[in-house]
Amino acid sequence: MIVNKVKIDNSEFNYDVNENIVLLDNQPNEIEILKRFSNDYYEVLINGKKLIVGIKKDNNQIQINYQNRTFDIEIIDSFSAIKKEMSSLSGNELMTASVKAPMPGLIIKINKNINDKIQKGETLVIIEAMKMENSIKSPFDGIVKSIYSTVGNTVAKNDILFEIERMNK
Amino acid sequence: MIKRILVANRGEIAIRVIRAAKEMGIETLAIYHEVDKSSHHLNFATLTKQINGSTPKAAYLDINQIIEIAKSTDCDAIHPGYGFLSENADFSEACEKNGIIFIGPKAQSIRAMGSKTQARKIMFEAGVPIVPGTLEPINDQTSGKKIADEIGYPVLLKAASGGGGKGMRIVRNENEFTENFESAQREALNSFKDDSIYIEKLIENAKHIEIQLIADKHNNYVFLGERDCSVQRRHQKLIEECPSTVLDEELRQKMGMVALNAARAVDYTNAGTVEFLFDNNKNFYFLEMNTRLQVEHPVTEMVTGIDLVCEQISVAMGNTLSFKQSDIQLKGHSIECRINAEDPYNDFMPDIGRILYYQEPQGNGIRLDSGVNLNNEVTMYFDPMIAKLIVYAKDRKLAIKKMLMALDEFKIGGLKTNIPFHKAIMNNSEFISGKYNTNFLTSVFDYSELPELNFEEKQMLAALSVYFKENYKPHCNTTENNNNKFGNNWKQSNLHIRRLI
């Protein structure tokens, strides 16, 4: 049987909902919304404890801002779990991944050419933002497939800079 | 008398200067580039005026434009803050030529200290101890490499016209030289329009201790104790405190006198800071002099009870200092944390965006110098520092405790900040011991000490996510539900409103 699951920060719970009670692994959590501030920020009461959190929802992905940090929480209900299982059966595993600009800035230096081998943690490109140089590093071992950045150009946040093919183990 | 000050800066320091001016009954004019048109500092000034430039930074660096605005708006003085034009000798000179009071030192003093190599020479001649290294600026890599080889690694490369850690690189061995030299030159050229570099022996395990001083135009020089600024990341100060745990009164007086000699050697007026490296054997070496108000000046204000910005304005008007050396006593303990828009969980990547939630810490002994407010946009164009959190208490132990409380109260949403990082440092035993040095963040601090969610917190956030997923329906587009306090995006049936807003 497929059950509803919620994933946060490497932990996973089975869930069920009944009105304002959320059961996590059969443990009840009582929730009450006390205030809504602007910009999707809320004061909430959970099991008698007060929290201030920012909450954004995007399909089954919930983003919570708590204690000056942001957490992505994935919710897999029975329906979407089935969908996911079906798609993973088709076996299309991603072999290439793109490296995106983590912030807007100016491209100062590009360290790699197309077809260059790159190791995890090696610097691909240097971006200047907020007066500092920031090295953008490769997330895994691989080969540079395409380069979408040019020295001297500005990039926006989440612009794709590189496409890297994952090296076979 | 000064009647109106043009504040040639932005953010928290512009507000700091405006507040001081207001206290003294002086009007202010704030300038802003288009990207700053809704910035917080503009809400404080008497008048505001837009400036233009090819980039936002270029606008705040445009000497002619700023001088013209000062003249056309009857500003009789300019305060440069820190950064931007604050250590630009041409700007000080341009003010003087146009009959505008520059609230800072004379052009010749800035020039003498602005060239790090010239400053080292002057200090060497004035008998101030300096770190072994070059006395001349270097522009080409080959001769730079030769000098570095001679001094012996590790060496430190610094921008000859630099400051604030920009263009600074550590070179551990000769193989690392080329890459670092190029990168230092690039950053130096970009930040200071001068790619000359100078090379120093790297003094490891040293503390960064600086002496605050102020001088009037009547040859009175007073130093206002020290600041320990050894908590640095990529040569950017993050936490500063006064007093330092390693100075006794005798050493403090000795360093103070050396700092005043350094200032006298360049005929210094107004507020300035002499930075020293302080090694394990209590030797200290001149690093550089910052010829401006420092970011971290509030910790000195807290323990001396002196308003440095008011005093700056007063001596710029030609008044004598309102205190003597014998009046200066350090009382209590003060710590400052620089709150930056950057992600300590992801290699301190700068973050930008709108501030969606904002709650400031408050209470006895808490001071916040902030440049932002709710719904302000933090942009990529400027430094990531958005606020400075300063605490004051009767001793260091209590100051650390207060800082932890204040960091806990400080809630900024919509933007990643280094607040969790500051919390981890306040809990770190090496920091608490006071023995930390400039190596602290590179080799002592364990980044896994950054606060992580505990099980209860994970449970709460998971439960909350599920609750929101079930109850939140984006855009029901009904208009009849206007009395729904959560707006139209909510299914009314599942809401449990205890209190109305």
XYZ file of C-alpha atoms in Angstrom:
670
model
C 0.000 0.000 0.000
C 1.206 3.505 -0.776
C 0.862 6.028 2.009
C 1.204 9.788 2.225
C 4.726 10.908 3.023
C 6.357 14.198 3.979
C 10.112 14.723 3.653
C 12.139 17.375 5.424
C 15.905 17.728 5.783
C 16.674 13.968 5.469
C 13.760 12.919 7.666
C 10.589 11.280 6.415
C 7.196 10.904 8.079
C 3.989 9.139 7.055
C 1.117 11.544 7.409
C -2.606 11.849 7.667
C -4.771 14.935 8.191
C -7.949 15.429 10.145
C -9.117 19.040 10.289
C -6.436 20.891 12.256
C -4.687 17.738 13.442
C -1.800 16.440 11.383
C -0.735 12.897 12.208
C 2.966 12.224 11.619
C 3.792 8.532 12.044
C 0.530 8.370 14.004
C 1.607 11.141 16.410
C -0.945 13.973 16.498
C 0.173 17.570 15.926
C -2.361 20.285 16.594
C -2.101 23.349 14.398
C -3.671 26.765 14.725
C -2.958 29.840 12.584
C -2.832 32.889 14.837
C -1.873 35.709 12.487
C -1.120 36.313 8.900
C 1.505 38.974 8.219
C 2.172 40.341 4.769
C 4.211 38.369 2.220
C 3.046 34.883 3.267
C 4.431 35.054 6.771
C 2.409 33.513 9.567
C 2.327 33.231 13.300
C 1.268 29.670 14.051
C 0.690 27.549 17.108
C 1.855 23.935 16.913
C 1.264 21.722 19.938
C 1.072 24.863 22.037
C 4.362 26.239 20.700
C 4.411 29.530 18.796
C 6.419 29.906 15.572
C 6.819 32.613 12.979
C 7.297 31.122 9.536
C 7.170 32.112 5.896
C 5.359 29.571 3.742
C 5.285 29.203 -0.007
C 3.604 26.438 -1.915
C 4.510 25.106 -5.330
C 2.630 21.904 -6.209
C 3.836 19.269 -3.774
C 6.790 21.346 -2.729
C 6.429 23.586 0.318
C 9.086 26.114 1.169
C 9.255 27.194 4.796
C 11.336 30.040 6.107
C 12.106 29.435 9.756
C 14.796 30.936 12.009
C 16.428 32.837 9.136
C 16.709 29.648 7.089
C 14.773 28.207 4.174
C 13.673 24.561 4.031
C 12.210 22.694 1.097
C 9.634 20.180 2.180
C 8.380 17.545 -0.187
C 4.934 16.081 0.214
C 4.112 12.857 -1.583
C 0.453 11.978 -1.344
C -0.833 8.635 -2.599
C -1.764 10.025 -5.989
C 1.518 11.769 -6.803
C 3.448 8.826 -5.348
C 1.889 6.544 -7.927
C 2.735 9.011 -10.677
C 6.316 9.198 -9.500
C 6.668 5.452 -9.320
C 5.385 5.103 -12.879
C 7.851 7.630 -14.237
C 10.808 6.110 -12.420
C 9.916 2.742 -13.951
C 10.597 4.180 -17.382
C 14.246 4.371 -16.299
C 15.180 7.748 -17.732
C 17.905 8.763 -15.338
C 19.378 12.216 -15.785
C 22.896 12.030 -17.126
C 23.493 15.714 -17.683
C 22.913 18.515 -15.220
C 23.120 22.238 -15.526
C 25.061 24.536 -13.256
C 23.050 27.669 -12.551
C 24.103 31.104 -11.346
C 23.330 31.233 -7.619
C 23.012 35.008 -7.787
C 23.063 37.728 -10.411
C 26.504 39.053 -11.213
C 29.272 39.641 -13.691
C 31.213 36.771 -15.266
C 34.870 37.465 -14.476
C 36.614 34.299 -15.566
C 35.727 30.950 -17.132
C 38.110 28.176 -16.206
C 36.902 25.366 -18.479
C 36.328 24.685 -22.163
C 33.849 22.391 -23.851
C 34.797 18.708 -23.461
C 37.117 19.471 -20.531
C 37.025 17.018 -17.671
C 36.000 18.513 -14.380
C 36.196 17.167 -10.856
C 33.688 17.720 -8.105
C 34.513 20.961 -6.295
C 36.664 22.359 -9.092
C 35.985 25.968 -10.036
C 34.057 26.358 -13.292
C 33.517 30.062 -13.371
C 34.060 33.152 -11.225
C 31.174 35.580 -10.769
C 31.480 38.993 -9.199
C 28.514 40.081 -7.111
C 28.245 42.462 -4.217
C 31.863 43.501 -4.806
C 33.240 40.032 -4.090
C 34.476 37.291 -6.405
C 32.568 34.038 -5.974
C 33.799 30.734 -7.368
C 31.094 28.512 -8.831
C 32.150 24.907 -8.427
C 31.195 21.693 -10.164
C 28.684 19.601 -8.187
C 30.140 16.287 -9.463
C 32.849 14.708 -11.623
C 32.030 15.069 -15.280
C 32.683 16.539 -18.693
C 31.718 20.053 -19.766
C 29.078 19.690 -22.485
C 28.056 23.292 -23.106
C 28.977 26.727 -21.857
C 26.295 29.423 -21.797
C 28.356 32.226 -20.241
C 30.829 34.715 -21.622
C 33.429 36.721 -19.722
C 32.216 40.281 -19.222
C 28.534 39.397 -19.437
C 26.095 39.762 -16.585
C 23.890 36.868 -15.593
C 20.632 36.724 -13.686
C 19.933 34.414 -10.778
C 19.291 30.850 -11.979
C 20.658 31.491 -15.481
C 22.220 28.300 -16.755
C 25.992 28.725 -16.982
C 27.226 25.237 -17.831
C 25.892 21.861 -18.754
C 27.895 18.979 -17.397
C 27.652 15.325 -18.243
C 28.051 13.104 -15.231
C 31.075 10.820 -15.481
C 30.338 7.097 -15.399
C 31.447 5.397 -12.242
C 28.893 76.442 11.453
C 27.551 73.679 9.245
C 23.900 74.087 8.207
C 23.340 71.207 5.801
C 25.351 68.021 5.211
C 25.300 66.028 1.998
C 25.605 62.362 2.941
C 27.565 60.728 0.129
C 26.600 57.185 1.001
C 23.673 54.788 1.416
C 22.397 52.095 3.775
C 22.919 52.016 7.514
C 25.886 54.405 7.546
C 23.900 57.110 5.756
C 21.236 56.787 8.469
C 23.913 56.854 11.196
C 25.292 60.135 9.862
C 21.840 61.660 9.373
C 20.911 60.857 12.975
C 24.068 62.520 14.305
C 23.431 65.597 12.183
C 19.822 65.806 13.379
C 20.999 65.701 16.983
C 23.216 68.680 16.271
C 20.416 70.602 14.569
C 21.942 70.188 11.103
C 19.904 69.421 7.977
C 20.849 66.576 5.671
C 20.640 65.725 2.000
C 20.665 62.058 1.008
C 21.651 61.034 -2.506
C 20.484 57.897 -4.266
C 20.847 56.039 -7.507
C 17.648 54.898 -9.208
C 18.020 51.332 -7.820
C 17.938 52.869 -4.337
C 14.893 55.058 -4.856
C 12.890 53.189 -2.225
C 15.843 52.497 0.065
C 15.453 52.955 3.791
C 18.039 55.727 4.270
C 16.002 58.165 2.200
C 13.255 58.209 4.823
C 15.554 59.873 7.333
C 17.065 62.812 5.459
C 15.713 66.375 5.256
C 16.117 66.334 1.476
C 16.879 63.724 -1.158
C 18.368 63.973 -4.613
C 18.828 61.398 -7.342
C 22.274 60.795 -8.835
C 23.046 59.053 -12.097
C 25.779 56.800 -13.323
C 26.586 54.029 -15.777
C 26.247 51.645 -12.834
C 24.776 52.303 -9.378
C 28.257 52.100 -7.877
C 29.593 54.582 -10.435
C 26.935 57.086 -9.370
C 28.029 57.022 -5.717
C 31.648 57.399 -6.907
C 31.014 60.384 -9.184
C 32.933 63.211 -7.516
C 31.920 66.008 -9.928
C 28.254 65.151 -9.813
C 28.180 64.976 -6.017
C 30.064 68.254 -5.621
C 27.681 69.962 -8.085
C 24.677 68.698 -6.118
C 26.197 69.936 -2.860
C 26.668 73.403 -4.382
C 23.248 73.632 -5.973
C 21.469 72.496 -2.808
C 23.399 74.705 -0.371
C 25.145 71.888 1.423
C 28.134 73.329 3.218
C 29.614 69.983 4.225
C 29.867 66.387 2.947
C 30.119 63.252 5.043
C 31.432 60.323 2.975
C 30.594 57.474 5.413
C 32.779 54.421 4.753
C 33.527 52.751 1.423
C 32.694 54.648 -1.800
C 34.534 58.019 -1.739
C 35.469 57.983 1.944
C 39.158 57.364 1.328
C 39.410 59.221 -1.957
C 41.910 62.076 -1.652
C 40.611 63.735 -4.824
C 37.177 63.962 -3.263
C 38.516 65.609 -0.094
C 40.480 68.009 -2.309
C 37.482 68.762 -4.548
C 35.415 69.638 -1.469
C 38.076 72.006 -0.227
C 38.447 73.697 -3.642
C 34.699 74.278 -3.762
C 34.487 75.667 -0.263
C 32.691 72.610 1.119
C 33.765 71.109 4.424
C 34.857 67.482 3.989
C 34.039 65.619 7.197
C 37.236 63.618 7.227
C 40.979 64.127 6.866
C 42.822 66.379 4.424
C 43.674 65.063 0.962
C 47.385 64.789 1.740
C 46.775 62.559 4.778
C 44.452 60.280 2.776
C 47.011 60.099 -0.003
C 49.869 59.279 2.333
C 47.929 56.458 3.996
C 45.959 55.450 0.880
C 49.014 54.159 -0.878
C 49.757 51.176 1.344
C 53.379 51.124 0.189
C 53.895 54.831 0.863
C 52.245 54.420 4.258
C 54.604 51.584 5.129
C 57.543 53.828 4.222
C 56.282 56.728 6.332
C 55.564 54.438 9.276
C 58.980 52.808 8.934
C 60.582 56.272 9.087
C 58.380 57.332 12.031
C 59.588 54.316 13.994
C 56.233 52.482 13.862
C 56.826 48.689 13.649
C 55.833 47.234 10.231
C 55.444 43.693 8.822
C 58.439 42.583 6.704
C 57.700 42.988 2.980
C 57.898 45.347 0.012
C 58.114 49.108 0.386
C 57.348 49.698 -3.328
C 54.181 48.790 -5.276
C 54.469 45.982 -7.832
C 52.643 45.721 -11.155
C 54.180 42.797 -12.961
C 53.961 39.195 -12.009
C 57.580 38.207 -12.643
C 59.108 40.698 -10.236
C 56.301 40.015 -7.758
C 57.094 36.313 -7.802
C 60.797 37.035 -7.284
C 60.057 39.173 -4.221
C 57.650 36.591 -2.802
C 60.300 33.886 -3.227
C 62.771 36.105 -1.352
C 60.457 36.937 1.563
C 59.543 33.261 1.871
C 56.058 31.717 1.833
C 53.388 32.102 3.057
C 52.993 35.662 1.815
C 50.051 38.012 1.609
C 49.225 39.951 -1.576
C 47.405 43.218 -1.035
C 46.068 45.951 -3.281
C 48.402 48.941 -2.893
C 45.408 51.322 -2.885
C 43.132 48.874 -1.155
C 41.292 48.350 2.051
C 38.486 46.257 3.431
C 40.050 43.010 2.297
C 39.377 43.582 -1.404
C 42.150 42.303 -3.632
C 43.816 40.428 -0.803
C 45.184 36.892 -1.285
C 47.241 34.436 0.729
C 49.893 32.536 -1.222
C 51.088 29.373 0.560
C 53.689 28.254 -1.979
C 55.193 29.346 -5.271
C 52.778 27.230 -7.341
C 49.850 29.270 -6.087
C 51.445 32.592 -6.911
C 50.288 33.254 -10.483
C 46.594 32.512 -10.005
C 46.412 34.589 -6.843
C 48.396 37.492 -8.234
C 46.094 37.715 -11.272
C 42.985 37.493 -9.176
C 44.256 40.090 -6.665
C 45.105 42.471 -9.510
C 41.683 42.025 -11.077
C 39.852 42.698 -7.845
C 42.163 45.643 -7.044
C 41.621 47.216 -10.454
C 37.902 46.726 -10.169
C 37.587 48.115 -6.645
C 40.245 50.836 -6.587
C 41.087 51.514 -10.260
C 44.708 50.609 -9.532
C 46.159 47.134 -9.966
C 49.393 47.687 -8.012
C 50.038 45.026 -5.439
C 52.338 44.840 -2.483
C 53.648 41.778 -0.770
C 54.036 41.096 2.931
C 55.173 38.170 5.010
C 52.024 36.493 6.336
C 52.031 36.695 10.121
C 49.989 33.662 11.135
C 47.926 33.149 14.249
C 47.874 36.889 14.853
C 45.010 38.947 16.170
C 43.744 41.983 14.291
C 43.664 44.799 16.796
C 43.037 48.401 15.834
C 43.174 51.704 17.647
C 40.448 54.324 17.135
C 41.680 57.885 17.221
C 40.396 61.359 16.525
C 42.193 64.639 16.001
C 40.985 68.233 15.754
C 42.475 71.055 13.698
C 44.309 72.403 16.751
C 46.840 69.623 17.071
C 44.934 67.656 19.733
C 45.118 63.910 19.251
C 43.206 61.416 21.390
C 42.916 57.626 21.046
C 39.743 55.854 22.118
C 40.901 52.374 23.019
C 41.124 49.343 20.769
C 38.860 47.008 18.840
C 39.547 43.331 18.339
C 38.443 42.474 14.802
C 39.992 39.018 14.499
C 36.815 37.223 13.437
C 37.221 37.599 9.689
C 36.170 35.657 6.662
C 38.002 36.223 3.398
C 39.617 39.192 5.153
C 36.229 40.761 5.787
C 35.544 41.560 9.405
C 32.445 39.881 10.782
C 32.562 40.454 14.529
C 34.311 43.217 16.457
C 34.625 43.845 20.154
C 35.987 46.318 22.646
C 37.954 45.906 24.822
C 40.170 43.111 23.536
C 40.820 40.180 25.867
C 44.576 40.318 25.272
C 45.478 43.927 26.066
C 46.320 45.157 29.525
C 46.303 48.859 30.315
C 50.043 49.199 29.750
C 49.936 47.608 26.301
C 46.824 49.602 25.412
C 48.612 52.866 26.237
C 51.681 51.757 24.278
C 49.668 50.853 21.146
C 47.619 54.023 21.519
C 50.732 56.171 21.575
C 52.165 54.395 18.505
C 48.847 54.953 16.703
C 48.906 58.661 17.553
C 52.489 58.870 16.257
C 51.317 57.289 13.026
C 48.517 59.870 12.749
C 50.843 62.769 13.552
C 53.288 61.572 10.885
C 50.656 62.344 8.220
C 49.285 65.484 9.903
C 45.965 63.729 10.465
C 42.666 65.376 11.409
C 39.197 63.879 12.112
C 38.434 60.242 13.002
C 40.764 57.479 11.888
C 41.868 53.987 12.768
C 45.306 52.428 12.907
C 45.219 48.684 12.348
C 47.803 46.348 13.870
C 48.639 42.677 13.688
C 49.149 41.407 17.207
C 51.106 38.150 17.521
C 51.328 35.492 20.250
C 54.331 37.192 21.827
C 52.446 40.481 22.145
C 54.448 42.069 19.308
C 52.401 44.385 17.168
C 52.954 45.521 13.586
C 51.380 48.398 11.663
C 48.981 47.055 9.037
C 47.361 50.157 7.640
C 45.527 53.284 8.621
C 41.886 53.700 7.655
C 41.351 57.385 7.061
C 37.608 57.366 7.671
C 34.889 56.310 10.064
C 34.941 52.517 10.444
C 31.998 50.156 10.085
C 32.723 48.919 13.609
C 32.869 52.361 15.278
C 29.762 51.660 17.438
C 31.591 49.284 19.813
C 33.958 52.132 20.682
C 31.005 54.465 21.181
C 29.378 52.006 23.577
C 32.396 51.605 25.882
C 33.614 55.223 25.786
C 30.227 56.945 25.749
C 31.453 59.206 22.942
C 29.432 59.817 19.767
C 32.139 59.561 17.120
C 30.047 60.938 14.271
C 28.947 64.028 16.235
C 32.566 64.558 17.224
C 33.640 64.173 13.577
C 31.193 66.877 12.531
C 32.252 69.101 15.400
C 35.993 68.942 14.657
C 35.304 69.393 10.940
C 33.672 72.731 11.874
C 36.933 73.703 13.566
C 35.948 73.057 17.184
C 38.462 71.577 19.571
C 37.827 68.020 20.757
C 35.219 67.909 23.519
C 37.426 65.596 25.638
C 41.049 65.012 26.612
C 43.038 61.781 26.652
C 42.655 61.573 30.414
C 38.834 61.617 30.035
C 38.840 58.390 28.036
C 37.970 55.273 29.985
C 36.716 51.988 28.651
C 33.701 50.927 30.650
C 31.934 47.595 30.165
C 32.089 45.454 27.038
C 30.638 45.800 23.561
C 30.358 43.361 20.631
C 29.175 43.978 17.088
C 27.953 41.386 14.572
C 27.726 42.365 10.921
C 24.504 41.017 9.501
C 25.105 40.092 5.865
C 22.715 38.861 3.203
C 24.597 35.644 2.550
C 24.033 31.941 3.097
C 26.333 30.394 5.714
C 24.980 26.951 4.746
C 26.113 27.372 1.152
C 29.643 28.758 1.200
C 28.386 32.263 2.114
C 26.890 32.841 -1.298
C 25.445 36.374 -1.346
C 21.660 36.466 -1.428
C 19.374 39.129 -2.816
C 15.675 39.781 -2.749
C 12.883 41.495 -0.890
C 12.692 41.460 2.885
C 9.386 39.730 3.497
C 9.398 39.667 7.271
C 11.363 41.852 9.615
C 11.539 41.976 13.363
C 14.322 43.846 15.105
C 15.846 42.828 18.427
C 15.262 45.254 21.277
C 16.020 45.801 24.933
C 18.545 47.100 27.396
C 22.051 47.229 25.902
C 20.907 46.342 22.376
C 21.704 48.699 19.512
C 20.817 48.034 15.915
C 22.227 50.135 13.091
C 20.181 48.856 10.183
C 19.901 50.022 6.602
C 16.812 47.996 5.752
C 13.202 47.545 6.682
C 10.245 45.348 5.766
C 9.688 45.114 2.006
C 13.046 46.702 1.172
C 14.865 45.177 -1.752
C 18.440 43.977 -1.214
C 20.160 44.203 -4.586
C 23.304 42.779 -6.122
C 24.831 46.191 -6.675
C 26.283 46.821 -3.252
C 27.974 45.216 -0.293
C 25.936 42.394 1.341
C 25.992 44.023 4.795
C 22.453 45.099 5.658
C 22.708 45.845 9.381
C 24.995 45.897 12.391
C 23.866 44.423 15.666
C 25.690 45.864 18.665
C 25.346 44.885 22.309
C 26.654 46.485 25.462
C 26.978 44.860 28.885
C 29.045 45.208 32.022
C 31.384 42.373 31.048
C 32.243 40.157 28.083
C 30.406 37.087 29.306
C 27.168 38.999 29.644
C 27.731 40.744 26.299
C 27.969 37.353 24.555
C 24.758 36.248 26.257
C 22.980 39.427 25.208
C 24.213 38.984 21.654
C 22.791 35.473 21.523
C 19.452 36.758 22.781
C 19.431 39.594 20.279
C 20.384 37.299 17.371
C 17.528 35.047 18.378
C 15.085 37.943 18.352
C 16.319 39.277 15.013
C 14.062 37.787 12.347
C 14.620 38.576 8.701
C 12.499 36.695 6.196
C 12.765 36.390 2.438
C 16.508 36.575 2.441
C 19.261 34.318 3.684
C 21.412 35.966 6.325
C 24.458 35.015 8.361
C 22.512 35.239 11.645
C 22.747 31.447 12.295
C 26.498 31.700 11.735
C 26.849 34.473 14.334
C 24.882 32.335 16.791
C 27.274 29.436 16.279
C 30.269 31.719 16.878
C 28.763 33.116 20.095
C 28.472 29.502 21.283
C 31.981 28.524 20.207
C 34.419 27.795 23.052
C 37.401 29.396 21.311
C 35.458 32.609 20.794
C 34.170 32.506 24.366
C 37.741 32.059 25.648
C 38.730 35.254 23.834
C 41.925 33.627 22.533
C 40.718 33.433 18.929
C 42.834 35.009 16.202
C 42.431 35.735 12.480
C 42.726 31.979 11.788
C 39.564 31.343 13.718
C 37.193 30.936 10.792
C 39.639 29.180 8.473
C 41.075 26.579 10.826
C 39.398 26.576 14.243
C 35.670 27.044 13.746
C 33.883 23.860 12.746
C 31.179 24.656 10.225
C 29.122 21.706 11.430
C 28.511 23.813 14.547
C 25.991 25.793 12.502
C 22.578 25.265 14.074
C 20.565 22.422 12.506
C 16.935 21.471 13.004
C 16.248 19.136 15.915
C 13.664 16.359 15.694
C 10.882 18.386 17.270
C 11.470 21.249 14.841
C 11.434 18.897 11.865
C 8.168 17.475 13.113
C 6.635 20.911 13.534
C 7.686 22.092 10.066
C 6.568 18.831 8.460
C 3.156 19.026 10.152
C 2.800 22.646 9.140
C 3.649 21.836 5.517
C 1.020 19.133 5.368
C -1.541 21.465 6.950
C -0.801 24.184 4.397
C -0.869 21.788 1.489
C -4.312 20.589 2.513
C -5.759 24.011 3.277
C -4.117 26.374 0.862
C -5.864 26.690 -2.485
C -4.241 29.258 -4.718
C -6.661 31.675 -6.428
C -10.206 30.532 -5.677
C -11.190 33.752 -7.510
C -14.278 34.319 -5.448
C -15.155 37.822 -4.388
C -17.887 36.995 -1.909
C -15.405 35.714 0.653
C -13.981 39.117 1.472
C -14.597 38.717 5.167
C -12.263 35.762 5.196
C -9.306 37.058 7.183
C -6.858 34.939 5.247
C -7.822 36.385 1.911
C -9.380 34.476 -0.902
C -6.809 31.779 -1.083
C -8.230 29.793 1.765
C -10.818 27.121 2.114
C -12.829 28.521 4.941
C -13.973 25.237 6.373
C -10.568 24.119 7.486
C -9.431 27.307 9.140
C -9.058 27.711 12.817
C -8.787 31.353 13.579
C -8.323 32.038 17.229
C -7.612 35.693 17.015
C -8.497 38.253 14.402
C -5.789 40.500 13.056
